mmCIF file of C-alpha atoms in Angstrom:
data_model
loop_
_atom_site.group_PDB
_atom_site.id
_atom_site.type_symbol
_atom_site.label_atom_id
_atom_site.label_comp_id
_atom_site.label_asym_id
_atom_site.label_seq_id
_atom_site.Cartn_x
_atom_site.Cartn_y
_atom_site.Cartn_z
ATOM 1 C CA LYS V 1 111.383 33.272 169.740
ATOM 2 C CA THR V 2 111.727 34.307 173.455
ATOM 3 C CA ILE V 3 108.556 36.032 172.873
ATOM 4 C CA ALA V 4 107.075 32.793 171.462
ATOM 5 C CA ASN V 5 108.598 30.673 174.350
ATOM 6 C CA ALA V 6 107.170 32.987 176.713
ATOM 7 C CA ARG V 7 103.629 32.574 175.372
ATOM 8 C CA ALA V 8 103.769 29.157 175.193
ATOM 9 C CA LYS V 9 105.090 29.114 179.053
ATOM 10 C CA LYS V 10 102.146 31.430 180.132
ATOM 11 C CA LEU V 11 99.839 29.314 177.898
ATOM 12 C CA VAL V 12 101.056 25.869 180.039
ATOM 13 C CA GLU V 13 100.608 27.778 183.462
ATOM 14 C CA GLU V 14 97.232 29.429 182.286
ATOM 15 C CA GLU V 15 96.073 25.697 181.169
ATOM 16 C CA ASN V 16 98.042 24.036 184.177
ATOM 17 C CA THR V 17 98.969 21.440 181.947
ATOM 18 C CA ASN V 18 101.874 20.371 179.583
ATOM 19 C CA LEU V 19 102.296 20.989 175.618
ATOM 20 C CA ASP V 20 101.047 17.758 174.942
ATOM 21 C CA ILE V 21 97.581 18.354 176.059
ATOM 22 C CA ILE V 22 97.473 21.928 174.772
ATOM 23 C CA ASP V 23 94.539 22.398 172.089
ATOM 24 C CA PRO V 24 96.771 22.824 168.854
ATOM 25 C CA ALA V 25 95.043 26.036 167.796
ATOM 26 C CA ASN V 26 96.093 28.125 171.231
ATOM 27 C CA ILE V 27 99.786 26.081 170.353
ATOM 28 C CA ILE V 28 99.454 28.248 167.186
ATOM 29 C CA SER V 29 98.289 31.281 168.410
ATOM 30 C CA ALA V 30 100.644 31.376 171.205
ATOM 31 C CA PHE V 31 104.106 30.607 169.216
ATOM 32 C CA HIS V 32 102.758 32.621 165.671
ATOM 33 C CA PRO V 33 99.851 35.308 166.858
ATOM 34 C CA GLU V 34 99.535 36.610 163.145
ATOM 35 C CA ARG V 35 98.248 32.733 162.042
ATOM 36 C CA LYS V 36 95.038 33.368 163.434
ATOM 37 C CA GLU V 37 94.606 36.350 161.269
ATOM 38 C CA LEU V 38 95.757 34.316 158.361
ATOM 39 C CA ARG V 39 93.689 31.401 159.113
ATOM 40 C CA ARG V 40 90.580 33.114 159.254
ATOM 41 C CA LEU V 41 91.541 35.174 155.999
ATOM 42 C CA GLU V 42 92.291 31.818 154.448
ATOM 43 C CA LYS V 43 88.641 30.257 155.615
ATOM 44 C CA ALA V 44 86.855 33.185 154.147
ATOM 45 C CA GLU V 45 88.828 33.296 150.617
ATOM 46 C CA ARG V 46 88.431 29.185 150.665
ATOM 47 C CA GLU V 47 84.711 29.825 151.258
ATOM 48 C CA ILE V 48 84.300 32.264 148.181
ATOM 49 C CA LEU V 49 86.267 30.018 146.045
ATOM 50 C CA TYR V 50 84.209 26.757 146.887
ATOM 51 C CA HIS V 51 81.129 28.750 146.130
ATOM 52 C CA MET V 52 82.959 30.399 142.895
ATOM 53 C CA LEU V 53 82.880 26.455 141.884
ATOM 54 C CA SER V 54 79.112 25.982 141.412
ATOM 55 C CA HIS V 55 77.507 29.678 141.873
ATOM 56 C CA GLU V 56 77.547 32.076 139.106
ATOM 57 C CA ASP V 57 76.663 34.606 141.898
ATOM 58 C CA ALA V 58 79.440 33.623 143.654
ATOM 59 C CA ILE V 59 81.858 34.565 140.632
ATOM 60 C CA LYS V 60 80.048 37.833 139.985
ATOM 61 C CA PHE V 61 80.227 38.813 143.795
ATOM 62 C CA TYR V 62 84.182 38.106 143.901
ATOM 63 C CA GLU V 63 84.698 40.227 140.597
ATOM 64 C CA GLN V 64 82.379 43.140 141.966
ATOM 65 C CA SER V 65 83.015 43.038 145.385
ATOM 66 C CA ILE V 66 86.721 41.562 146.195
ATOM 67 C CA ASP V 67 90.064 43.187 145.427
ATOM 68 C CA GLY V 68 91.794 40.016 144.682
ATOM 69 C CA PHE V 69 92.645 37.631 147.551
ATOM 70 C CA TYR V 70 95.933 37.866 150.101
ATOM 71 C CA SER V 71 96.896 34.129 149.292
ATOM 72 C CA THR V 72 98.734 34.248 146.085
ATOM 73 C CA ILE V 73 97.127 30.257 145.899
ATOM 74 C CA ASN V 74 93.842 30.994 145.968
ATOM 75 C CA ARG V 75 94.487 34.328 143.933
ATOM 76 C CA GLU V 76 95.405 32.153 140.963
ATOM 77 C CA ILE V 77 92.620 29.842 141.466
ATOM 78 C CA ALA V 78 90.024 32.611 141.288
ATOM 79 C CA ASN V 79 92.000 34.113 138.414
ATOM 80 C CA TYR V 80 91.476 30.154 136.732
ATOM 81 C CA ILE V 81 88.315 30.173 137.609
ATOM 82 C CA LEU V 82 87.438 33.703 135.865
ATOM 83 C CA GLU V 83 89.023 32.713 132.724
ATOM 84 C CA TYR V 84 87.543 29.518 132.649
ATOM 85 C CA ARG V 85 84.005 30.767 133.183
ATOM 86 C CA LEU V 86 84.801 33.320 129.942
ATOM 87 C CA HIS V 87 84.927 30.514 128.078
ATOM 88 C CA HIS V 88 82.275 27.919 129.489
ATOM 89 C CA ASP V 89 78.721 28.149 130.476
ATOM 90 C CA LYS V 90 79.286 26.500 133.602
ATOM 91 C CA ILE V 91 82.523 25.355 135.844
ATOM 92 C CA ASP V 92 83.444 22.014 135.466
ATOM 93 C CA ILE V 93 86.218 20.939 137.904
ATOM 94 C CA SER V 94 87.902 18.238 135.849
ATOM 95 C CA GLY V 95 87.747 20.656 132.886
ATOM 96 C CA LEU V 96 89.398 23.733 135.280
ATOM 97 C CA ILE V 97 92.061 20.939 136.384
ATOM 98 C CA THR V 98 92.399 20.282 132.844
ATOM 99 C CA GLU V 99 93.048 24.115 131.982
ATOM 100 C CA ILE V 100 95.533 24.169 134.923
ATOM 101 C CA GLU V 101 97.330 20.993 133.711
ATOM 102 C CA ILE V 102 98.319 22.532 130.352
ATOM 103 C CA SER V 103 98.851 26.047 131.447
ATOM 104 C CA GLU V 104 102.473 26.980 131.935
ATOM 105 C CA ALA V 105 102.042 27.811 135.436
ATOM 106 C CA VAL V 106 105.323 26.786 137.482
ATOM 107 C CA ASN V 107 103.020 25.490 140.623
ATOM 108 C CA LYS V 108 100.176 23.772 138.590
ATOM 109 C CA ASP V 109 100.670 20.693 140.675
ATOM 110 C CA LYS V 110 100.215 22.909 143.783
ATOM 111 C CA LEU V 111 96.949 24.689 142.045
ATOM 112 C CA LYS V 112 95.620 21.500 140.801
ATOM 113 C CA ASN V 113 95.954 19.995 144.281
ATOM 114 C CA GLU V 114 94.190 22.960 145.856
ATOM 115 C CA LEU V 115 91.600 22.994 143.687
ATOM 116 C CA ASP V 116 90.864 19.285 144.006
ATOM 117 C CA ALA V 117 91.178 19.723 148.012
ATOM 118 C CA LEU V 118 88.607 22.563 147.712
ATOM 119 C CA ALA V 119 86.340 20.932 146.030
ATOM 120 C CA SER V 120 85.988 18.169 147.814
ATOM 121 C CA GLU V 121 85.876 19.646 151.329
ATOM 122 C CA LYS V 122 82.125 19.034 153.015
ATOM 123 C CA THR V 123 82.737 21.639 155.874
ATOM 124 C CA HIS V 124 81.447 24.825 153.703
ATOM 125 C CA LEU V 125 78.261 27.011 154.216
ATOM 126 C CA PRO V 126 75.179 26.367 151.841
ATOM 127 C CA PHE V 127 75.466 29.234 149.595
ATOM 128 C CA THR V 128 73.846 32.566 150.218
ATOM 129 C CA PRO V 129 74.616 36.138 149.424
ATOM 130 C CA ARG V 130 74.831 36.816 153.299
ATOM 131 C CA VAL V 131 77.820 34.008 153.384
ATOM 132 C CA LEU V 132 79.730 35.928 150.821
ATOM 133 C CA GLU V 133 79.184 39.300 152.247
ATOM 134 C CA ASP V 134 80.251 37.588 155.785
ATOM 135 C CA CYS V 135 83.507 36.263 153.941
ATOM 136 C CA LYS V 136 83.946 39.750 152.632
ATOM 137 C CA LYS V 137 83.779 41.301 155.824
ATOM 138 C CA VAL V 138 86.156 39.163 157.356
ATOM 139 C CA ILE V 139 88.567 39.379 154.330
ATOM 140 C CA ASP V 140 88.641 43.144 154.392
ATOM 141 C CA GLN V 141 89.223 43.086 158.357
ATOM 142 C CA GLU V 142 91.709 40.710 158.372
ATOM 143 C CA ARG V 143 93.748 42.390 155.542
ATOM 144 C CA SER V 144 93.369 45.763 157.326
ATOM 145 C CA ASN V 145 95.197 44.036 160.381
ATOM 146 C CA LEU V 146 97.812 42.536 158.576
ATOM 147 C CA ASP V 147 98.388 45.745 156.632
ATOM 148 C CA PHE V 148 98.464 47.618 159.883
ATOM 149 C CA LYS V 149 100.957 45.341 161.632
ATOM 150 C CA GLN V 150 102.984 45.469 158.346
ATOM 151 C CA ARG V 151 103.113 49.210 158.442
ATOM 152 C CA ILE V 152 104.009 49.170 161.873
ATOM 153 C CA ALA V 153 106.803 46.739 161.509
ATOM 154 C CA GLN V 154 108.295 48.754 158.630
ATOM 155 C CA ALA V 155 107.867 51.923 160.637
ATOM 156 C CA THR V 156 109.735 50.814 163.741
ATOM 157 C CA LEU V 157 112.555 48.998 161.996
ATOM 158 C CA GLY V 158 115.957 50.344 163.486
ATOM 159 C CA LYS V 159 114.192 52.842 165.973
ATOM 160 C CA THR V 160 114.833 52.689 169.700
ATOM 161 C CA GLU V 161 112.230 51.287 172.212
ATOM 162 C CA GLU V 162 111.096 55.016 172.836
ATOM 163 C CA GLU V 163 110.643 55.584 169.245
ATOM 164 C CA LYS V 164 108.895 52.486 168.773
ATOM 165 C CA ALA V 165 106.363 53.193 171.594
ATOM 166 C CA ARG V 166 105.606 56.564 169.794
ATOM 167 C CA ILE V 167 105.194 55.329 166.572
ATOM 168 C CA ILE V 168 102.743 52.182 167.606
ATOM 169 C CA ALA V 169 100.868 54.502 169.974
ATOM 170 C CA ASP V 170 100.384 57.159 167.037
ATOM 171 C CA ASN V 171 99.394 54.683 164.622
ATOM 172 C CA LEU V 172 96.844 53.174 167.225
ATOM 173 C CA ARG V 173 95.100 56.619 167.693
ATOM 174 C CA ASN V 174 95.022 56.899 163.900
ATOM 175 C CA LYS V 175 93.480 53.740 163.291
ATOM 176 C CA LYS V 176 90.595 54.195 165.904
#
């Protein structure tokens, strides 16, 4: 909390304003810098999911190139799309939602809502193989960043400040 407060205060000073006027994206970064990575990762996953709903090539790309999604909800929706595609020639959103409805999933309401929201979003790029490749690059990069940070957090747990600094320095050298 103290670090987040210091970041927010610094942001306020840099912006020469108050918290009410700061761009919300900057506030999120100030208080939770890891959320920037999660947001980029989420957007890339949703872009691929969106195209999976209407393009067979996107489904094939997911199966061949993506090692599952980081987000549990996105991963579950992708699995439903893959399963639905095995039994149908084309993805039908209402049919897919019905499949989720009759499933025994505990979070089926959340899955249906997410799928409905995803299908109605108008902010997605037109489908091209390049869009999928770009999304994969973002997914790989952000997952690597998150994995690295989790490894560091685990390795420094219960260590002195000096040991933490050494561990972080060693890991940064090895990351390059």
